[in-house]
Coordinates of C-alpha atoms and ligand atoms in Angstrom, one line a residue:
M1 CA 53.4 95.2 26.1
N2 CA 56.0 97.3 27.8
N3 CA 54.9 100.2 30.0
Y4 CA 56.5 103.1 28.3
K5 CA 56.7 106.5 29.9
E6 CA 56.1 108.4 26.7
I7 CA 55.6 107.4 23.0
F8 CA 56.2 109.8 20.1
L9 CA 55.0 109.4 16.6
G10 CA 56.6 111.2 13.7
T11 CA 59.4 111.6 11.2
A12 CA 63.0 111.9 12.5
F13 CA 66.4 112.7 11.1
S14 CA 69.5 111.4 12.7
S15 CA 73.1 110.6 11.6
Q16 CA 73.7 107.1 10.4
S17 CA 77.4 107.8 9.9
P18 CA 79.5 111.0 9.7
K19 CA 78.5 111.4 6.1
E20 CA 74.9 109.9 5.9
I21 CA 71.6 110.9 7.3
Q22 CA 69.1 108.4 8.5
I23 CA 65.4 109.3 7.8
M24 CA 62.8 107.5 9.9
Q25 CA 59.4 108.3 8.4
N26 CA 56.4 108.0 10.7
H27 CA 58.2 105.9 13.3
L28 CA 57.3 105.3 16.9
F29 CA 59.8 106.3 19.6
C30 CA 59.2 104.5 22.9
I31 CA 60.8 106.3 25.9
N32 CA 61.3 104.6 29.3
A33 CA 61.2 106.0 32.8
D34 CA 65.0 106.9 32.6
G35 CA 64.4 109.1 29.6
M36 CA 66.1 106.6 27.2
I37 CA 64.9 105.5 23.8
E38 CA 64.0 101.9 24.5
R39 CA 62.5 101.1 21.1
V40 CA 62.3 102.6 17.7
V41 CA 59.4 101.0 15.7
A42 CA 59.0 101.3 11.9
P43 CA 55.5 101.2 10.3
E44 CA 56.3 97.8 8.8
D45 CA 57.2 96.3 12.2
A46 CA 54.7 93.7 13.6
D47 CA 54.1 95.6 16.9
Y48 CA 53.6 99.0 15.3
Q49 CA 49.8 98.7 15.1
P50 CA 49.4 97.1 18.5
L51 CA 51.5 99.9 20.1
L52 CA 49.3 102.5 18.3
D53 CA 46.2 100.7 19.5
A54 CA 47.5 100.6 23.1
Y55 CA 48.7 104.2 23.4
Q56 CA 47.0 106.5 20.9
G57 CA 44.7 109.0 22.7
K58 CA 46.5 108.7 26.0
D59 CA 48.2 111.7 27.6
N60 CA 51.7 110.2 27.1
F61 CA 51.2 109.7 23.4
H62 CA 52.6 112.6 21.3
S63 CA 51.9 112.7 17.6
L64 CA 53.7 115.3 15.4
A65 CA 51.5 117.6 13.3
E66 CA 52.0 117.8 9.5
G67 CA 55.2 119.7 8.7
Q68 CA 56.8 118.9 12.1
Y69 CA 60.0 116.8 12.4
F70 CA 62.3 115.4 15.2
L71 CA 66.0 116.3 15.2
P72 CA 68.4 115.2 17.9
G73 CA 69.2 117.9 20.4
F74 CA 72.5 119.7 19.7
V75 CA 75.7 119.2 21.6
D76 CA 77.6 122.5 22.0
L77 CA 81.1 121.5 22.8
H78 CA 82.4 125.0 23.6
V79 CA 80.5 127.8 25.3
H80 CA 81.9 130.6 27.6
A81 CA 78.7 131.1 29.6
P82 CA 79.8 134.5 31.2
Q83 CA 80.6 135.9 27.8
W84 CA 77.0 135.7 26.8
A85 CA 76.8 139.2 28.4
Q86 CA 79.0 140.6 25.5
S87 CA 77.9 138.4 22.6
G88 CA 77.9 140.4 19.4
T89 CA 80.4 143.0 20.5
A90 CA 84.1 143.7 20.2
L91 CA 84.8 141.3 17.4
D92 CA 87.0 143.6 15.4
I93 CA 90.2 143.2 17.4
P94 CA 92.7 140.3 17.7
L95 CA 92.3 137.6 20.3
Y96 CA 95.0 138.8 22.7
D97 CA 93.5 142.3 22.8
W98 CA 89.9 141.0 23.0
L99 CA 90.8 138.9 26.0
N100 CA 92.5 141.6 27.9
T101 CA 90.4 144.6 27.0
Y102 CA 86.9 143.1 27.0
T103 CA 86.7 139.5 28.2
F104 CA 88.8 139.3 31.4
P105 CA 87.2 142.5 32.8
L106 CA 83.7 141.0 32.0
E107 CA 84.5 137.6 33.5
S108 CA 85.9 139.3 36.7
K109 CA 82.4 140.6 37.4
F110 CA 81.2 137.0 38.1
S111 CA 82.4 137.3 41.7
D112 CA 79.0 138.9 42.0
L113 CA 76.5 136.1 42.3
D114 CA 73.5 138.2 41.4
F115 CA 75.1 139.3 38.2
A116 CA 76.1 135.7 37.5
K117 CA 72.6 134.4 38.1
K118 CA 71.1 136.9 35.6
V119 CA 73.5 136.0 32.8
Y120 CA 73.6 132.3 33.5
E121 CA 69.8 131.9 33.7
D122 CA 69.5 133.7 30.4
V123 CA 72.3 131.8 28.5
V124 CA 71.0 128.3 29.6
S125 CA 67.4 129.2 28.6
T126 CA 68.6 130.7 25.3
L127 CA 70.7 127.7 24.4
L128 CA 67.8 125.4 25.1
A129 CA 65.5 127.5 23.0
N130 CA 68.0 127.1 20.2
G131 CA 67.9 123.3 20.4
T132 CA 71.1 122.8 22.5
T133 CA 70.4 120.0 24.9
T134 CA 74.0 119.4 26.1
A135 CA 76.6 122.1 26.6
L136 CA 80.2 122.0 27.6
Y137 CA 80.7 125.3 29.5
F138 CA 83.6 127.4 30.6
A139 CA 82.4 129.4 33.6
T140 CA 84.9 131.8 35.3
V141 CA 87.7 131.5 37.9
H142 CA 85.1 131.9 40.7
K143 CA 84.2 128.6 42.4
E144 CA 80.8 129.7 43.7
A145 CA 79.5 131.3 40.5
S146 CA 80.7 128.2 38.5
L147 CA 78.7 126.0 40.8
L148 CA 75.7 128.3 40.3
L149 CA 75.9 127.7 36.6
A150 CA 75.9 123.9 37.2
E151 CA 72.9 124.3 39.5
I152 CA 71.0 126.4 36.8
C153 CA 71.7 123.7 34.2
A154 CA 70.4 121.1 36.7
H155 CA 67.3 123.1 37.5
K156 CA 66.4 123.9 33.9
G157 CA 67.0 120.4 32.7
Q158 CA 70.0 120.9 30.5
R159 CA 72.8 118.4 30.4
G160 CA 75.6 120.8 31.5
L161 CA 79.3 120.0 31.7
V162 CA 80.8 122.9 33.6
G163 CA 84.3 124.0 34.3
K164 CA 85.7 126.4 36.9
V165 CA 88.3 128.1 34.9
V166 CA 92.0 128.1 36.1
M167 CA 94.2 131.1 35.3
D168 CA 96.9 131.1 38.0
D169 CA 100.0 132.7 36.3
P170 CA 100.5 136.1 37.8
Q171 CA 102.8 137.1 34.9
Q172 CA 100.1 136.4 32.3
N173 CA 96.8 137.4 33.9
P174 CA 95.6 140.7 35.4
E175 CA 95.6 141.0 39.1
S176 CA 91.9 141.8 38.9
Y177 CA 91.1 138.4 37.3
R178 CA 93.1 135.4 38.2
D179 CA 93.3 132.6 40.8
K180 CA 94.8 133.8 44.1
D181 CA 97.7 131.3 43.6
T182 CA 98.3 127.8 42.3
T183 CA 97.4 126.0 45.5
T184 CA 94.1 127.8 45.7
A185 CA 93.4 127.1 42.0
L186 CA 93.8 123.4 42.5
K187 CA 92.0 123.3 45.8
D188 CA 89.0 125.2 44.4
T189 CA 89.0 122.9 41.4
E190 CA 88.9 119.8 43.6
E191 CA 86.1 121.3 45.8
F192 CA 84.2 122.2 42.6
I193 CA 84.5 118.7 41.2
L194 CA 83.1 117.2 44.5
A195 CA 80.3 119.7 44.7
V196 CA 79.1 119.1 41.1
Q197 CA 79.3 115.3 41.5
E198 CA 77.1 115.8 44.6
L199 CA 74.6 118.0 42.6
A200 CA 74.5 115.4 39.8
K201 CA 72.9 112.9 42.1
S202 CA 69.7 114.9 42.1
T203 CA 69.4 115.3 38.3
K204 CA 68.0 113.0 35.7
Q205 CA 69.9 114.3 32.7
G206 CA 73.3 114.6 34.5
V207 CA 75.6 117.5 35.2
Y208 CA 79.4 117.0 35.1
P209 CA 82.4 118.8 36.5
V210 CA 85.1 119.7 33.9
V211 CA 88.8 120.3 34.7
T212 CA 89.4 123.6 32.9
P213 CA 92.9 125.2 32.4
R214 CA 91.8 128.2 30.3
F215 CA 94.8 127.7 27.9
I216 CA 98.5 127.1 28.4
P217 CA 99.3 130.8 28.3
S218 CA 97.2 131.5 31.4
C219 CA 98.6 128.6 33.6
T220 CA 101.8 127.8 35.4
D221 CA 103.4 124.4 34.8
E222 CA 102.5 123.4 38.4
A223 CA 98.8 124.2 37.8
L224 CA 98.7 122.2 34.5
Q225 CA 100.4 119.2 36.2
G226 CA 98.0 119.4 39.2
L227 CA 95.0 119.6 36.9
G228 CA 96.1 116.6 35.0
E229 CA 96.4 114.7 38.3
L230 CA 92.9 115.8 39.4
A231 CA 91.3 114.7 36.2
A232 CA 92.9 111.3 36.5
K233 CA 91.9 111.1 40.2
Y234 CA 88.2 111.8 39.5
D235 CA 88.1 110.5 36.0
A236 CA 86.8 113.9 35.0
Y237 CA 86.3 115.7 31.7
I238 CA 89.0 118.1 30.6
Q239 CA 88.6 121.2 28.4
S240 CA 90.9 123.9 27.2
H241 CA 91.9 125.9 24.1
C242 CA 94.5 124.4 21.9
S243 CA 96.5 125.9 19.0
E244 CA 93.8 128.4 18.3
S245 CA 95.5 131.3 16.5
D246 CA 99.0 132.3 15.2
W247 CA 99.6 134.1 18.5
A248 CA 98.3 131.3 20.9
H249 CA 100.0 128.5 18.9
G250 CA 103.3 130.5 18.8
Y251 CA 103.3 131.3 22.5
V252 CA 103.3 127.6 23.4
K253 CA 106.0 126.7 20.9
D254 CA 108.2 129.5 22.4
R255 CA 107.6 128.3 26.0
F256 CA 107.9 124.5 25.5
Q257 CA 109.6 124.1 22.1
K258 CA 106.7 121.8 21.1
N259 CA 103.2 122.2 19.9
D260 CA 100.2 122.7 22.2
A261 CA 99.0 119.1 21.8
F262 CA 102.2 117.5 23.0
A263 CA 102.6 120.0 25.8
L264 CA 99.1 119.3 27.1
N265 CA 99.7 115.6 26.8
D266 CA 102.9 115.9 28.9
F267 CA 100.7 117.3 31.7
G268 CA 98.2 114.4 31.5
L269 CA 95.5 116.7 29.9
L270 CA 94.8 114.7 26.7
R271 CA 92.5 111.8 27.6
D272 CA 89.4 110.2 26.3
K273 CA 87.3 112.7 28.2
S274 CA 89.3 115.7 26.8
V275 CA 87.7 118.3 24.5
M276 CA 90.0 120.9 23.0
A277 CA 88.6 124.0 21.4
H278 CA 89.7 125.2 18.0
C279 CA 92.9 123.3 17.2
N280 CA 93.3 125.1 13.9
F281 CA 97.1 124.8 13.9
L282 CA 97.4 121.1 14.8
D283 CA 99.9 119.3 12.5
D284 CA 99.4 115.7 11.5
D285 CA 101.5 114.4 14.5
D286 CA 99.3 116.4 16.8
A287 CA 96.2 115.1 15.2
R288 CA 97.4 111.5 15.5
L289 CA 98.1 112.2 19.2
F290 CA 94.5 113.4 19.5
A291 CA 93.2 110.2 17.8
D292 CA 95.4 108.0 20.0
T293 CA 94.4 109.6 23.2
G294 CA 90.7 109.9 22.3
T295 CA 90.9 113.7 22.6
A296 CA 88.2 115.5 20.6
I297 CA 88.2 118.8 18.8
A298 CA 85.4 121.4 19.5
H299 CA 85.2 123.1 16.1
C300 CA 84.0 126.7 16.4
P301 CA 83.6 128.0 12.8
I302 CA 82.1 131.4 13.5
S303 CA 84.6 132.2 16.1
N304 CA 87.4 131.0 13.9
A305 CA 86.5 133.5 11.2
Y306 CA 87.3 136.3 13.8
F307 CA 90.2 134.9 15.9
A308 CA 91.8 131.8 14.4
N309 CA 93.5 133.3 11.4
S310 CA 92.6 130.1 9.5
V311 CA 90.0 127.5 8.7
L312 CA 90.0 124.1 10.6
P313 CA 90.7 121.3 8.1
V314 CA 87.8 119.2 9.4
A315 CA 87.8 116.6 6.6
H316 CA 91.5 116.0 6.9
F317 CA 91.4 115.6 10.7
H318 CA 88.4 113.2 10.3
S319 CA 90.5 111.2 7.9
I320 CA 93.1 110.8 10.6
G321 CA 90.5 109.5 13.0
V322 CA 90.0 112.6 15.3
E323 CA 86.6 113.0 17.0
I324 CA 85.1 116.4 16.2
G325 CA 82.1 118.2 17.4
L326 CA 80.8 121.7 17.0
G327 CA 81.0 124.7 19.4
S328 CA 79.4 128.1 19.4
D329 CA 82.4 129.6 21.4
I330 CA 80.1 132.3 22.7
S331 CA 81.2 135.1 22.6
G332 CA 84.2 134.6 20.2
G333 CA 81.3 133.3 18.1
F334 CA 78.4 135.7 18.3
S335 CA 75.6 133.2 17.8
P336 CA 74.0 130.9 20.4
S337 CA 72.7 128.7 17.6
L338 CA 74.4 125.5 16.4
F339 CA 72.3 125.8 13.2
D340 CA 74.3 129.0 12.5
N341 CA 77.5 127.1 13.2
I342 CA 76.5 124.2 11.0
R343 CA 76.0 126.7 8.1
Q344 CA 79.3 128.4 8.8
A345 CA 81.2 125.1 9.0
V346 CA 80.0 124.2 5.5
I347 CA 80.7 127.7 4.1
S348 CA 84.2 127.9 5.7
S349 CA 85.1 124.4 4.4
R350 CA 84.1 125.4 0.9
M351 CA 86.2 128.6 1.1
L352 CA 89.2 126.5 2.3
E353 CA 88.7 124.1 -0.6
D354 CA 88.4 126.7 -3.3
G355 CA 90.7 129.3 -1.7
V356 CA 89.8 133.0 -1.4
N357 CA 92.4 135.0 -3.3
A358 CA 91.1 135.5 -6.8
S359 CA 94.5 136.8 -8.0
L360 CA 95.9 133.3 -7.7
P361 CA 95.4 130.7 -10.4
A362 CA 92.5 128.3 -9.4
Q363 CA 94.8 125.3 -9.0
H364 CA 96.9 127.1 -6.4
R365 CA 94.1 128.9 -4.6
G366 CA 92.7 126.4 -2.1
V367 CA 93.2 123.0 -0.3
P368 CA 91.6 120.2 -2.4
G369 CA 89.3 117.8 -0.5
S370 CA 88.4 120.2 2.3
R371 CA 84.7 120.6 1.8
I372 CA 82.2 119.1 4.1
T373 CA 78.5 118.6 3.3
I374 CA 75.6 119.9 5.3
D375 CA 75.0 116.3 6.4
E376 CA 78.5 116.1 7.8
A377 CA 78.1 119.4 9.6
F378 CA 74.9 118.2 11.2
Y379 CA 76.8 115.1 12.3
L380 CA 79.3 117.4 14.1
A381 CA 76.6 119.2 16.0
T382 CA 74.9 116.0 17.1
A383 CA 76.4 112.5 17.0
G384 CA 80.0 113.9 16.7
G385 CA 79.4 115.9 19.9
G386 CA 78.0 112.8 21.7
E387 CA 81.0 110.7 20.6
S388 CA 83.4 113.4 21.7
L389 CA 81.9 113.3 25.2
S390 CA 81.5 109.5 25.2
L391 CA 77.8 109.9 26.2
P392 CA 74.7 108.2 24.6
I393 CA 73.5 111.4 23.1
G394 CA 73.2 113.1 19.7
R395 CA 71.3 110.3 17.9
I396 CA 67.7 109.3 17.7
Q397 CA 68.4 105.6 18.2
E398 CA 67.7 102.8 20.7
N399 CA 69.7 103.1 24.0
Y400 CA 70.3 106.9 23.4
A401 CA 68.8 109.6 25.6
W402 CA 65.5 111.2 24.4
D403 CA 67.2 114.6 23.7
V404 CA 65.3 116.1 20.8
Q405 CA 64.0 119.3 19.2
I406 CA 60.7 119.4 17.4
I407 CA 61.0 121.6 14.3
D408 CA 57.8 123.1 12.9
T409 CA 58.3 124.0 9.3
K410 CA 54.7 125.5 9.2
C411 CA 55.4 128.0 12.0
P412 CA 53.1 130.9 10.8
S413 CA 55.6 133.7 11.3
A414 CA 58.4 131.9 9.4
K415 CA 57.0 129.2 7.1
L416 CA 59.6 127.2 5.3
L417 CA 58.7 126.8 1.6
I418 CA 57.9 123.2 1.4
F419 CA 55.3 123.2 -1.5
N420 CA 54.6 119.6 -1.8
E421 CA 53.8 117.1 0.9
N422 CA 55.7 114.5 -1.1
E423 CA 58.9 116.6 -1.2
D424 CA 62.0 114.5 -0.9
L425 CA 62.7 114.2 2.8
H426 CA 66.4 114.8 2.4
D427 CA 65.5 118.1 0.7
V428 CA 63.3 118.9 3.6
F429 CA 66.2 118.1 5.9
Q430 CA 68.5 120.5 4.0
K431 CA 65.9 123.3 4.1
I432 CA 65.7 122.8 7.9
M433 CA 69.4 122.9 8.3
Y434 CA 69.8 126.1 6.3
L435 CA 66.6 128.0 7.2
V436 CA 65.5 127.2 10.7
R437 CA 65.3 130.0 13.2
P438 CA 64.5 129.7 16.9
E439 CA 60.8 130.3 16.3
H440 CA 60.6 127.0 14.4
I441 CA 61.8 125.1 17.4
R442 CA 58.5 124.3 19.1
E443 CA 59.6 121.9 21.8
V444 CA 62.9 120.7 23.3
W445 CA 63.3 117.6 25.4
V446 CA 66.2 116.4 27.4
Q447 CA 66.4 112.8 28.9
G448 CA 62.6 112.4 28.4
N449 CA 61.7 115.7 30.0
Q450 CA 60.2 118.7 28.2
V451 CA 62.5 121.7 28.9
H452 CA 61.3 124.3 26.3
T453 CA 58.1 125.0 24.5
R454 CA 56.9 127.9 22.3
Ligands
LIG501 N1 91.7 131.6 24.5 C1 91.8 131.8 25.8 N2 90.6 132.2 26.3 C2 89.8 132.3 25.2 C3 88.4 132.7 25.1 O1 87.7 133.1 26.0 N3 87.9 132.7 23.8 C4 88.7 132.3 22.7 N4 88.1 132.2 21.6 N5 89.9 131.9 22.9 C5 90.5 131.9 24.1
LIG502 FE1 86.8 129.7 23.7

């Protein structure tokens, strides 16, 4: 019998496909020394009982209590780590004003490493406590503070993908918050990539550098070109914002006479390892370009309600073959929880489908075929995020990382109303999706290591 590092016994929910949930009742999950799920064993399998006999009672055998369930850890595809310091404020003004009045002045403070440490320690711990095991982060323009964020992820055991933000255009960015010049922006990015790759060697779960032009409006053509070349040279991840709002989408059309997607592609910024936030204003040609290049969308439904002037047509873009995951977009989105974003993704899609202006006749009010189910929104937060990053994460399945959250529906301060132990498990799953709060998340594991407990 194999010598497993840990064995877990319990009921797990994972995505079978974008539309279907797989329920594994009382299964054994066998984890190897690399933190990968080596075997999933069903009660009817021949070696189920022998495995139980061999491991039950040992320190590395973990059995869930009644009312507890495994979910895959969440993959947050879009977080501005520095903006955690202003989460929940200043959401009543448009994107352009919000950036210039609140966000750039806040981000400029991350030249101070003590301040950066305070905010970054807290945001990484908070995301872990909310079940987020992998996060794709924007840091700030500061190379040292960006590296500090990667180090904090490494230290706390979160799989962090971190970008030093590039904003080099002196016409578009305030003097108090921008790269010194284009050459420095590219040099800092290259040094940052090398430093994070070095740091990654000492982590089990991995940390990754991300090439990060903030968005086209903040970057010169030379910087965009140079960043595309750096991403190719180091086979690095790329992240940016794309076609987010009427203003941001219109700015790029005015500058390049084409949509964001094609402009980014011209600079070599759409690749299999690219994740673009928002993308609300993509047309079908843009979406096909995303599908052809393997570029993924980070859908940020809470943030979109404030800044995007629209609802992302998730179902339509899925039908074109675009990979889509979910992002909190802290602090454009106020919540650090992907549970909250799962809920909003469903609600927004329903409002898109039905329409919102009751003075219009029903048949002209909405966009038919737009709704997504809670199962599909869960897919976005888990397997969809993993696919977007081309990493073996987001599913509880053999050859995937043991990145999980243990949900306790009997948590005394916030019991979920599951009256009957024989309640249909898909109904239990839905209650978890809609009602879980951080206090239900008892344990979080990343790559076979426990990183949070309460
Ligand atoms: N576009 C450029 N920067 C940002 C940002 O920080 N948040 C959002 N939502 N959109 C952006
Ligand atoms: Fe953003």
